[in-house]
């Protein structure tokens, strides 16, 4: 007579394995969390100057825009030591992250237009003055230098091989800031505002032993959040389902922090959402491009192609960048936009050197026309706070300027919108939102 086997323990074991597998798979597929984005003028920022007025901060942010945009010129891209990237002190937002095991906290510029995550490291052959302690890779049990033949070394264009077969990087920025050091992998940890800290092991970083920065050392490096494969966003990859979003407070609101979301927390949905294709250009893979079809001032529509100075209307004609304060448009479209705005404002124009070309005496309230950005498939209607900024008690200026042939969608225009990037579906979404209530 055949033995009778009770199937219950077997099926219970299989069920338990399947449940645990699904939990692990789900956890591996998506991580959802939110972090603080600290404006450089916030009291939480090491750059905070309590003696500076609100208008002084706005004026300085405008000036930083012009310093920063030099990096968007194709001729400035980094190739074996050529200048590129942000002016390191010009980033408008900072993030707190930790590197290594045990976790070592650094404050660095969060930049959606560059890729490498780097910080100053011991031992320093040359380091700029830094107020915070410098990261010592020898104290991290998870720090591992990358060899020259590793894929991470070969995929990053700004590398060379050292005499001991370790991968070395070299980045040089527009303000002559530079960092040279070892490419390594280590654990990156982000402090979530919605739960426990979130760690990403084996993340490629730059450990800078030879660095120069012509500032007072308030920050420790750069957190690259751009579109190329070395950025923190790209390295998070499937763990955040390729999604991140942010909700930026208006430029004058510095007492609270903005937020950046990852994974399912970054989903932008509900009434009022519009989406447009996210475009990557092979020649400039770090930057996130959109396609701007036109700009409307009231009922007057100005088509981008009509004023493109004979250039073909190629897809991907404007960079969306959280680190640039102003919105920049090519001179052809900007002159028509400025003329249309001026024709619809009944106020006294004033001249403000080094700010923008369209400013008004604001001692008396005046109405401004609606401005709508017509991206491909997405019309984004801007509020007054997205288009005009006050630079003194009595003067307000248009926050859209001309700078050669560059097009950059800056952070004043993005304030009080939930802006979501889906790098897998290749879309950027906008939803009008009161970011102070997040």
Short mmCIF file of C-alpha atoms in Angstrom, two decimals:
data_model
loop_
_atom_site.label_atom_id
_atom_site.label_comp_id
_atom_site.label_asym_id
_atom_site.label_seq_id
_atom_site.Cartn_x
_atom_site.Cartn_y
_atom_site.Cartn_z
CA UNK A 1 0.00 0.00 0.00
CA UNK A 2 1.44 3.37 -1.04
CA UNK A 3 2.28 5.84 1.68
CA UNK A 4 -0.05 8.81 2.01
CA UNK A 5 1.73 12.17 2.14
CA UNK A 6 0.01 15.16 3.71
CA UNK A 7 0.29 17.94 1.05
CA UNK A 8 -0.42 20.81 3.43
CA UNK A 9 3.15 21.49 4.65
CA UNK A 10 4.46 21.33 1.07
CA UNK A 11 1.92 23.79 -0.30
CA UNK A 12 2.37 26.05 2.73
CA UNK A 13 6.09 26.15 2.06
CA UNK A 14 5.55 26.92 -1.63
CA UNK A 15 3.06 29.66 -0.78
CA UNK A 16 5.47 31.20 1.70
CA UNK A 17 8.28 31.16 -0.88
CA UNK A 18 6.04 32.76 -3.51
CA UNK A 19 4.89 35.47 -1.10
CA UNK A 20 8.45 36.27 -0.03
CA UNK A 21 9.60 36.25 -3.66
CA UNK A 22 6.86 38.66 -4.65
CA UNK A 23 7.68 40.95 -1.75
CA UNK A 24 11.35 40.95 -2.66
CA UNK A 25 10.54 41.49 -6.33
CA UNK A 26 8.23 44.38 -5.56
CA UNK A 27 10.81 45.95 -3.27
CA UNK A 28 13.49 45.52 -5.94
CA UNK A 29 11.25 47.00 -8.61
CA UNK A 30 10.28 50.19 -6.87
CA UNK A 31 11.46 52.31 -3.97
CA UNK A 32 9.28 55.25 -3.01
CA UNK A 33 10.57 58.17 -0.94
CA UNK A 34 10.86 61.95 -0.71
CA UNK A 35 13.86 64.14 0.17
CA UNK A 36 14.36 67.80 0.98
CA UNK A 37 15.57 70.17 -1.71
CA UNK A 38 17.15 73.03 0.21
CA UNK A 39 17.29 76.38 -1.55
CA UNK A 40 20.73 77.92 -1.20
CA UNK A 41 19.15 80.99 0.46
CA UNK A 42 17.25 78.94 3.05
CA UNK A 43 18.24 79.16 6.74
CA UNK A 44 18.99 75.42 6.41
CA UNK A 45 21.61 76.14 3.74
CA UNK A 46 25.29 76.68 4.52
CA UNK A 47 25.14 79.58 2.00
CA UNK A 48 22.47 81.40 4.05
CA UNK A 49 23.32 85.01 4.81
CA UNK A 50 20.98 86.49 7.46
CA UNK A 51 22.11 90.01 6.54
CA UNK A 52 20.94 89.66 2.95
CA UNK A 53 17.49 91.04 2.06
CA UNK A 54 14.88 89.12 0.08
CA UNK A 55 15.46 91.40 -2.89
CA UNK A 56 19.20 90.96 -2.60
CA UNK A 57 18.75 87.20 -2.75
CA UNK A 58 16.54 87.48 -5.84
CA UNK A 59 19.03 89.76 -7.59
CA UNK A 60 21.91 87.40 -6.82
CA UNK A 61 19.89 84.42 -8.09
CA UNK A 62 19.28 86.28 -11.34
CA UNK A 63 23.00 86.98 -11.72
CA UNK A 64 23.81 83.33 -11.04
CA UNK A 65 21.54 82.43 -13.94
CA UNK A 66 23.84 84.19 -16.36
CA UNK A 67 26.92 82.55 -14.83
CA UNK A 68 25.32 79.13 -15.05
CA UNK A 69 24.04 79.19 -18.63
CA UNK A 70 27.52 79.22 -20.12
CA UNK A 71 27.55 75.50 -19.40
CA UNK A 72 24.76 74.84 -21.90
CA UNK A 73 26.88 75.82 -24.89
CA UNK A 74 27.74 72.66 -26.86
CA UNK A 75 31.32 73.87 -27.26
CA UNK A 76 31.75 73.80 -23.48
CA UNK A 77 31.05 70.09 -23.05
CA UNK A 78 33.79 68.23 -21.26
CA UNK A 79 36.09 66.15 -23.42
CA UNK A 80 39.31 65.10 -21.79
CA UNK A 81 39.53 68.15 -19.52
CA UNK A 82 37.71 70.80 -21.57
CA UNK A 83 35.50 73.07 -19.46
CA UNK A 84 31.96 72.01 -18.76
CA UNK A 85 29.20 71.70 -16.24
CA UNK A 86 27.83 74.05 -13.65
CA UNK A 87 29.54 76.87 -11.94
CA UNK A 88 29.63 74.89 -8.72
CA UNK A 89 28.54 77.77 -6.48
CA UNK A 90 25.67 78.64 -8.85
CA UNK A 91 23.36 75.74 -8.10
CA UNK A 92 20.10 76.93 -6.57
CA UNK A 93 19.32 73.75 -4.60
CA UNK A 94 21.27 71.53 -2.25
CA UNK A 95 20.73 68.00 -0.97
CA UNK A 96 21.97 66.17 2.09
CA UNK A 97 23.22 62.71 1.21
CA UNK A 98 25.51 60.23 2.92
CA UNK A 99 28.34 58.21 1.44
CA UNK A 100 29.86 55.01 2.76
CA UNK A 101 29.50 52.64 5.69
CA UNK A 102 29.17 54.03 8.31
CA UNK A 103 27.22 56.79 6.59
CA UNK A 104 29.17 60.03 6.14
CA UNK A 105 26.91 63.05 5.49
CA UNK A 106 27.76 65.67 2.88
CA UNK A 107 25.94 68.75 1.57
CA UNK A 108 26.25 69.11 -2.18
CA UNK A 109 24.72 70.98 -5.11
CA UNK A 110 21.78 69.02 -6.57
CA UNK A 111 22.02 69.44 -10.33
CA UNK A 112 19.64 68.13 -13.01
CA UNK A 113 22.14 69.07 -15.69
CA UNK A 114 25.25 67.12 -14.68
CA UNK A 115 25.95 63.48 -13.97
CA UNK A 116 28.79 62.58 -11.66
CA UNK A 117 28.27 62.45 -7.89
CA UNK A 118 31.57 63.63 -6.43
CA UNK A 119 32.94 64.93 -3.16
CA UNK A 120 36.32 65.86 -1.76
CA UNK A 121 38.23 62.92 -0.33
CA UNK A 122 41.18 62.21 1.91
CA UNK A 123 44.06 62.11 1.35
CA UNK A 124 44.08 65.51 -0.35
CA UNK A 125 46.92 66.32 -2.68
CA UNK A 126 45.05 69.60 -3.09
CA UNK A 127 41.62 70.40 -1.66
CA UNK A 128 39.70 73.65 -1.40
CA UNK A 129 38.76 74.91 2.04
CA UNK A 130 35.67 73.08 3.25
CA UNK A 131 33.80 73.90 6.44
CA UNK A 132 32.47 70.35 6.89
CA UNK A 133 34.75 67.33 7.46
CA UNK A 134 36.18 65.69 4.34
CA UNK A 135 35.16 62.15 3.42
CA UNK A 136 37.80 59.52 4.21
CA UNK A 137 37.24 56.47 1.96
CA UNK A 138 39.53 54.44 4.18
CA UNK A 139 36.88 54.59 6.90
CA UNK A 140 34.14 53.14 4.68
CA UNK A 141 33.82 49.34 4.60
CA UNK A 142 31.82 49.51 1.35
CA UNK A 143 34.17 51.75 -0.63
CA UNK A 144 35.77 50.03 -3.64
CA UNK A 145 37.92 51.70 -6.33
CA UNK A 146 36.97 50.83 -9.91
CA UNK A 147 39.53 49.27 -12.23
CA UNK A 148 40.22 50.66 -15.68
CA UNK A 149 38.54 47.77 -17.47
CA UNK A 150 35.29 48.03 -15.47
CA UNK A 151 32.17 49.02 -17.41
CA UNK A 152 31.60 52.08 -15.21
CA UNK A 153 35.03 53.42 -16.14
CA UNK A 154 34.58 52.81 -19.85
CA UNK A 155 31.10 54.35 -19.99
CA UNK A 156 32.16 57.68 -18.48
CA UNK A 157 33.96 59.86 -21.02
CA UNK A 158 35.97 61.94 -18.54
CA UNK A 159 38.21 59.12 -17.30
CA UNK A 160 41.74 57.88 -17.72
CA UNK A 161 43.73 54.98 -16.38
CA UNK A 162 46.21 55.53 -13.55
CA UNK A 163 49.54 53.75 -13.24
CA UNK A 164 48.06 51.29 -10.73
CA UNK A 165 45.15 50.39 -13.07
CA UNK A 166 42.51 52.34 -11.17
CA UNK A 167 39.96 54.49 -12.98
CA UNK A 168 40.45 58.23 -12.56
CA UNK A 169 38.06 61.03 -13.52
CA UNK A 170 38.67 64.68 -14.29
CA UNK A 171 35.92 67.32 -14.46
CA UNK A 172 36.47 71.01 -15.13
CA UNK A 173 33.66 73.54 -14.80
CA UNK A 174 32.93 76.91 -16.40
CA UNK A 175 34.22 78.90 -13.41
CA UNK A 176 37.55 76.97 -13.39
CA UNK A 177 36.39 74.76 -10.52
CA UNK A 178 37.75 71.28 -11.09
CA UNK A 179 37.86 67.88 -9.43
CA UNK A 180 40.29 65.04 -10.15
CA UNK A 181 40.26 61.72 -8.35
CA UNK A 182 39.28 58.08 -8.30
CA UNK A 183 36.09 56.57 -9.65
CA UNK A 184 34.78 54.17 -7.04
CA UNK A 185 31.60 52.47 -5.88
CA UNK A 186 30.12 52.97 -2.44
CA UNK A 187 26.77 53.08 -0.70
CA UNK A 188 24.75 56.27 -1.17
CA UNK A 189 22.08 56.95 1.47
CA UNK A 190 19.33 59.55 1.23
CA UNK A 191 17.38 60.75 4.26
CA UNK A 192 13.71 60.33 3.41
CA UNK A 193 11.15 62.78 4.80
CA UNK A 194 8.49 60.08 4.47
CA UNK A 195 10.17 57.17 6.24
CA UNK A 196 13.49 55.47 6.92
CA UNK A 197 16.68 56.43 5.07
CA UNK A 198 17.02 54.77 1.66
CA UNK A 199 20.35 53.25 0.61
CA UNK A 200 21.74 52.41 -2.82
CA UNK A 201 24.80 50.14 -2.61
CA UNK A 202 27.49 49.95 -5.30
CA UNK A 203 26.79 53.42 -6.66
CA UNK A 204 29.54 54.93 -8.78
CA UNK A 205 30.98 58.14 -7.30
CA UNK A 206 33.93 60.43 -7.82
CA UNK A 207 36.35 60.66 -4.90
CA UNK A 208 38.25 63.90 -5.47
CA UNK A 209 41.81 64.18 -4.19
CA UNK A 210 42.80 67.22 -6.28
CA UNK A 211 40.11 69.91 -6.29
CA UNK A 212 39.78 73.64 -6.79
CA UNK A 213 36.82 75.91 -6.09
CA UNK A 214 36.91 79.69 -5.91
CA UNK A 215 34.27 79.96 -3.18
CA UNK A 216 34.21 79.81 0.59
CA UNK A 217 33.77 76.03 0.74
CA UNK A 218 30.13 75.95 1.80
CA UNK A 219 29.40 72.80 -0.18
CA UNK A 220 31.28 69.53 -0.52
CA UNK A 221 30.70 68.64 -4.17
CA UNK A 222 27.99 67.89 -6.72
CA UNK A 223 25.07 65.44 -6.89
CA UNK A 224 24.52 64.78 -10.57
CA UNK A 225 20.83 64.19 -11.35
CA UNK A 226 21.12 64.50 -15.14
CA UNK A 227 20.19 62.16 -17.93
CA UNK A 228 23.45 60.33 -18.65
CA UNK A 229 24.17 56.88 -17.30
CA UNK A 230 26.58 58.02 -14.55
CA UNK A 231 24.00 60.23 -12.81
CA UNK A 232 22.37 59.27 -9.53
CA UNK A 233 18.98 59.08 -11.29
CA UNK A 234 20.27 56.67 -13.91
CA UNK A 235 22.06 54.52 -11.34
CA UNK A 236 18.87 54.25 -9.25
CA UNK A 237 17.26 52.97 -12.45
CA UNK A 238 14.56 50.35 -12.04
CA UNK A 239 14.55 50.72 -8.24
CA UNK A 240 12.66 54.02 -8.71
CA UNK A 241 10.97 52.88 -11.95
CA UNK A 242 12.78 55.71 -13.71
CA UNK A 243 10.60 58.31 -11.99
CA UNK A 244 11.41 61.45 -10.04
CA UNK A 245 9.57 64.72 -9.48
CA UNK A 246 9.93 67.96 -7.60
CA UNK A 247 7.72 70.75 -6.32
CA UNK A 248 9.63 74.04 -6.09
CA UNK A 249 8.54 76.88 -3.86
CA UNK A 250 8.53 80.42 -5.29
CA UNK A 251 11.92 82.11 -5.22
CA UNK A 252 10.97 84.41 -2.31
CA UNK A 253 9.81 81.55 -0.06
CA UNK A 254 12.99 80.31 1.60
CA UNK A 255 11.79 79.45 5.09
CA UNK A 256 10.46 76.06 3.94
CA UNK A 257 12.16 73.43 1.82
CA UNK A 258 11.06 72.22 -1.57
CA UNK A 259 10.75 68.48 -2.17
CA UNK A 260 12.06 65.88 -4.58
CA UNK A 261 10.22 62.57 -4.92
CA UNK A 262 11.38 59.21 -6.26
CA UNK A 263 9.59 56.07 -7.43
CA UNK A 264 5.82 55.85 -7.02
CA UNK A 265 5.92 59.01 -4.87
CA UNK A 266 6.96 60.85 -8.03
CA UNK A 267 3.82 59.96 -9.97
CA UNK A 268 2.06 63.08 -11.29
CA UNK A 269 -1.64 62.42 -11.87
CA UNK A 270 -5.12 63.86 -11.45
CA UNK A 271 -6.95 66.92 -12.79
CA UNK A 272 -4.87 69.56 -14.54
CA UNK A 273 -1.94 67.32 -15.50
CA UNK A 274 -0.37 67.86 -18.92
CA UNK A 275 2.52 65.81 -20.33
CA UNK A 276 5.10 66.37 -23.04
CA UNK A 277 7.84 64.12 -24.50
CA UNK A 278 11.18 64.02 -22.70
CA UNK A 279 13.88 64.22 -25.34
CA UNK A 280 17.50 63.14 -25.04
CA UNK A 281 20.10 64.42 -27.48
CA UNK A 282 23.02 62.09 -28.07
CA UNK A 283 25.42 65.03 -28.29
CA UNK A 284 24.33 66.40 -24.87
CA UNK A 285 23.05 63.39 -22.89
CA UNK A 286 23.23 65.09 -19.48
CA UNK A 287 20.45 67.56 -20.21
CA UNK A 288 16.69 67.02 -20.20
CA UNK A 289 15.15 68.52 -23.33
CA UNK A 290 11.55 69.40 -24.19
CA UNK A 291 10.09 70.67 -27.45
CA UNK A 292 8.67 74.19 -27.28
CA UNK A 293 6.26 74.85 -30.13
CA UNK A 294 5.16 78.37 -29.21
CA UNK A 295 4.64 80.96 -26.48
CA UNK A 296 1.38 82.86 -26.08
CA UNK A 297 1.02 86.30 -24.53
CA UNK A 298 -2.69 86.70 -23.93
CA UNK A 299 -4.22 85.72 -27.28
CA UNK A 300 -1.07 86.44 -29.30
CA UNK A 301 0.77 83.24 -30.24
CA UNK A 302 4.46 83.36 -31.14
CA UNK A 303 5.56 80.20 -32.94
CA UNK A 304 9.07 79.05 -32.19
CA UNK A 305 9.68 77.86 -35.77
CA UNK A 306 8.76 81.27 -37.19
CA UNK A 307 11.59 83.00 -35.32
CA UNK A 308 14.23 80.25 -35.24
CA UNK A 309 16.64 82.33 -37.36
CA UNK A 310 16.54 79.85 -40.21
CA UNK A 311 17.42 76.87 -38.02
CA UNK A 312 15.43 73.67 -38.59
CA UNK A 313 12.64 73.08 -36.09
CA UNK A 314 14.32 70.04 -34.58
CA UNK A 315 12.81 68.14 -31.69
CA UNK A 316 14.30 69.03 -28.35
CA UNK A 317 14.84 72.79 -28.50
CA UNK A 318 14.66 73.82 -24.82
CA UNK A 319 16.45 72.49 -21.73
CA UNK A 320 14.39 72.15 -18.55
CA UNK A 321 16.67 72.93 -15.63
CA UNK A 322 15.91 73.32 -11.93
CA UNK A 323 19.21 75.08 -11.24
CA UNK A 324 18.70 78.08 -13.54
CA UNK A 325 16.54 80.83 -12.05
CA UNK A 326 15.35 82.63 -15.19
CA UNK A 327 13.82 81.26 -18.37
CA UNK A 328 15.95 81.96 -21.42
CA UNK A 329 14.71 82.18 -25.00
CA UNK A 330 16.53 82.92 -28.26
CA UNK A 331 16.62 86.58 -29.21
CA UNK A 332 14.15 86.18 -32.09
CA UNK A 333 11.30 84.74 -30.04
CA UNK A 334 12.19 86.78 -26.95
CA UNK A 335 11.99 90.14 -28.72
CA UNK A 336 8.49 89.30 -29.98
CA UNK A 337 7.42 88.03 -26.56
CA UNK A 338 8.78 91.11 -24.78
CA UNK A 339 7.06 93.41 -27.26
CA UNK A 340 3.76 91.59 -26.78
CA UNK A 341 4.06 91.74 -22.98
CA UNK A 342 4.97 95.44 -23.00
CA UNK A 343 2.02 96.29 -25.27
CA UNK A 344 -0.38 94.81 -22.70
CA UNK A 345 1.01 96.45 -19.55
CA UNK A 346 -0.04 99.92 -18.43
CA UNK A 347 2.83 100.92 -16.16
CA UNK A 348 6.05 102.95 -16.15
CA UNK A 349 9.11 101.13 -17.46
CA UNK A 350 12.35 101.47 -15.53
CA UNK A 351 15.91 100.50 -16.40
CA UNK A 352 17.61 98.01 -14.09
CA UNK A 353 21.19 97.20 -15.17
CA UNK A 354 22.28 93.55 -15.07
CA UNK A 355 18.78 92.23 -14.35
CA UNK A 356 16.38 91.94 -17.29
CA UNK A 357 15.41 94.21 -20.16
CA UNK A 358 11.74 94.61 -19.16
CA UNK A 359 11.16 96.11 -15.70
CA UNK A 360 8.39 98.28 -14.28
CA UNK A 361 7.78 100.71 -11.47
CA UNK A 362 5.61 98.67 -9.11
CA UNK A 363 4.64 101.37 -6.60
CA UNK A 364 1.20 101.10 -8.19
CA UNK A 365 -0.38 97.70 -8.86
CA UNK A 366 -0.76 96.78 -12.51
CA UNK A 367 -2.08 93.78 -14.40
CA UNK A 368 0.16 91.47 -16.44
CA UNK A 369 -0.96 89.34 -19.40
CA UNK A 370 -1.22 85.56 -19.21
CA UNK A 371 1.78 83.74 -20.66
CA UNK A 372 1.41 80.14 -21.82
CA UNK A 373 4.25 77.81 -22.81
CA UNK A 374 3.06 75.51 -25.60
CA UNK A 375 5.18 72.38 -25.30
CA UNK A 376 4.46 69.47 -27.61
CA UNK A 377 1.14 68.08 -26.34
CA UNK A 378 1.17 70.23 -23.20
CA UNK A 379 0.05 73.83 -22.70
CA UNK A 380 1.48 75.17 -19.42
CA UNK A 381 -0.26 78.37 -18.31
CA UNK A 382 1.98 80.42 -16.04
CA UNK A 383 0.92 82.53 -13.08
CA UNK A 384 2.22 86.05 -12.45
CA UNK A 385 4.75 84.68 -9.95
CA UNK A 386 6.16 82.47 -12.74
CA UNK A 387 6.71 85.37 -15.13
CA UNK A 388 7.56 88.42 -13.02
CA UNK A 389 9.92 88.77 -10.05
CA UNK A 390 10.32 91.70 -7.66
CA UNK A 391 13.89 92.95 -7.41
CA UNK A 392 13.08 95.78 -4.98
CA UNK A 393 10.14 97.28 -3.14
CA UNK A 394 9.23 99.31 -6.19
CA UNK A 395 10.51 97.33 -9.20
CA UNK A 396 9.32 94.12 -10.81
CA UNK A 397 10.89 92.50 -13.88
CA UNK A 398 10.05 89.92 -16.50
CA UNK A 399 11.71 86.61 -15.54
CA UNK A 400 12.09 85.58 -19.19
CA UNK A 401 15.23 86.89 -20.86
CA UNK A 402 17.28 86.55 -24.01
CA UNK A 403 20.73 84.98 -23.95
CA UNK A 404 22.03 84.38 -27.46
CA UNK A 405 20.40 81.34 -29.04
CA UNK A 406 19.90 79.40 -25.79
CA UNK A 407 16.56 78.08 -24.58
CA UNK A 408 16.31 77.09 -20.90
CA UNK A 409 13.11 76.60 -18.89
CA UNK A 410 14.14 77.87 -15.46
CA UNK A 411 12.93 77.33 -11.91
CA UNK A 412 10.89 80.54 -11.51
CA UNK A 413 8.61 79.29 -14.31
CA UNK A 414 8.43 75.86 -12.64
CA UNK A 415 7.55 77.08 -9.12
CA UNK A 416 4.21 75.86 -7.74
CA UNK A 417 4.05 73.10 -10.32
CA UNK A 418 4.58 69.44 -9.55
CA UNK A 419 7.05 68.54 -12.29
CA UNK A 420 7.43 64.81 -12.91
CA UNK A 421 10.05 63.05 -15.03
CA UNK A 422 9.44 59.52 -16.29
CA UNK A 423 12.69 58.40 -17.90
CA UNK A 424 11.20 55.04 -18.90
CA UNK A 425 8.12 56.43 -20.67
CA UNK A 426 10.16 59.48 -21.69
CA UNK A 427 7.71 62.13 -20.54
CA UNK A 428 7.69 65.24 -18.36
CA UNK A 429 4.41 66.15 -16.65
CA UNK A 430 3.23 69.40 -15.10
CA UNK A 431 0.48 69.87 -12.53
CA UNK A 432 -0.38 73.25 -10.94
CA UNK A 433 0.26 72.71 -7.21
CA UNK A 434 0.63 74.76 -4.04
CA UNK A 435 4.08 73.45 -3.15
CA UNK A 436 3.92 75.01 0.32
CA UNK A 437 1.27 72.44 1.28
CA UNK A 438 3.30 69.35 0.36
#
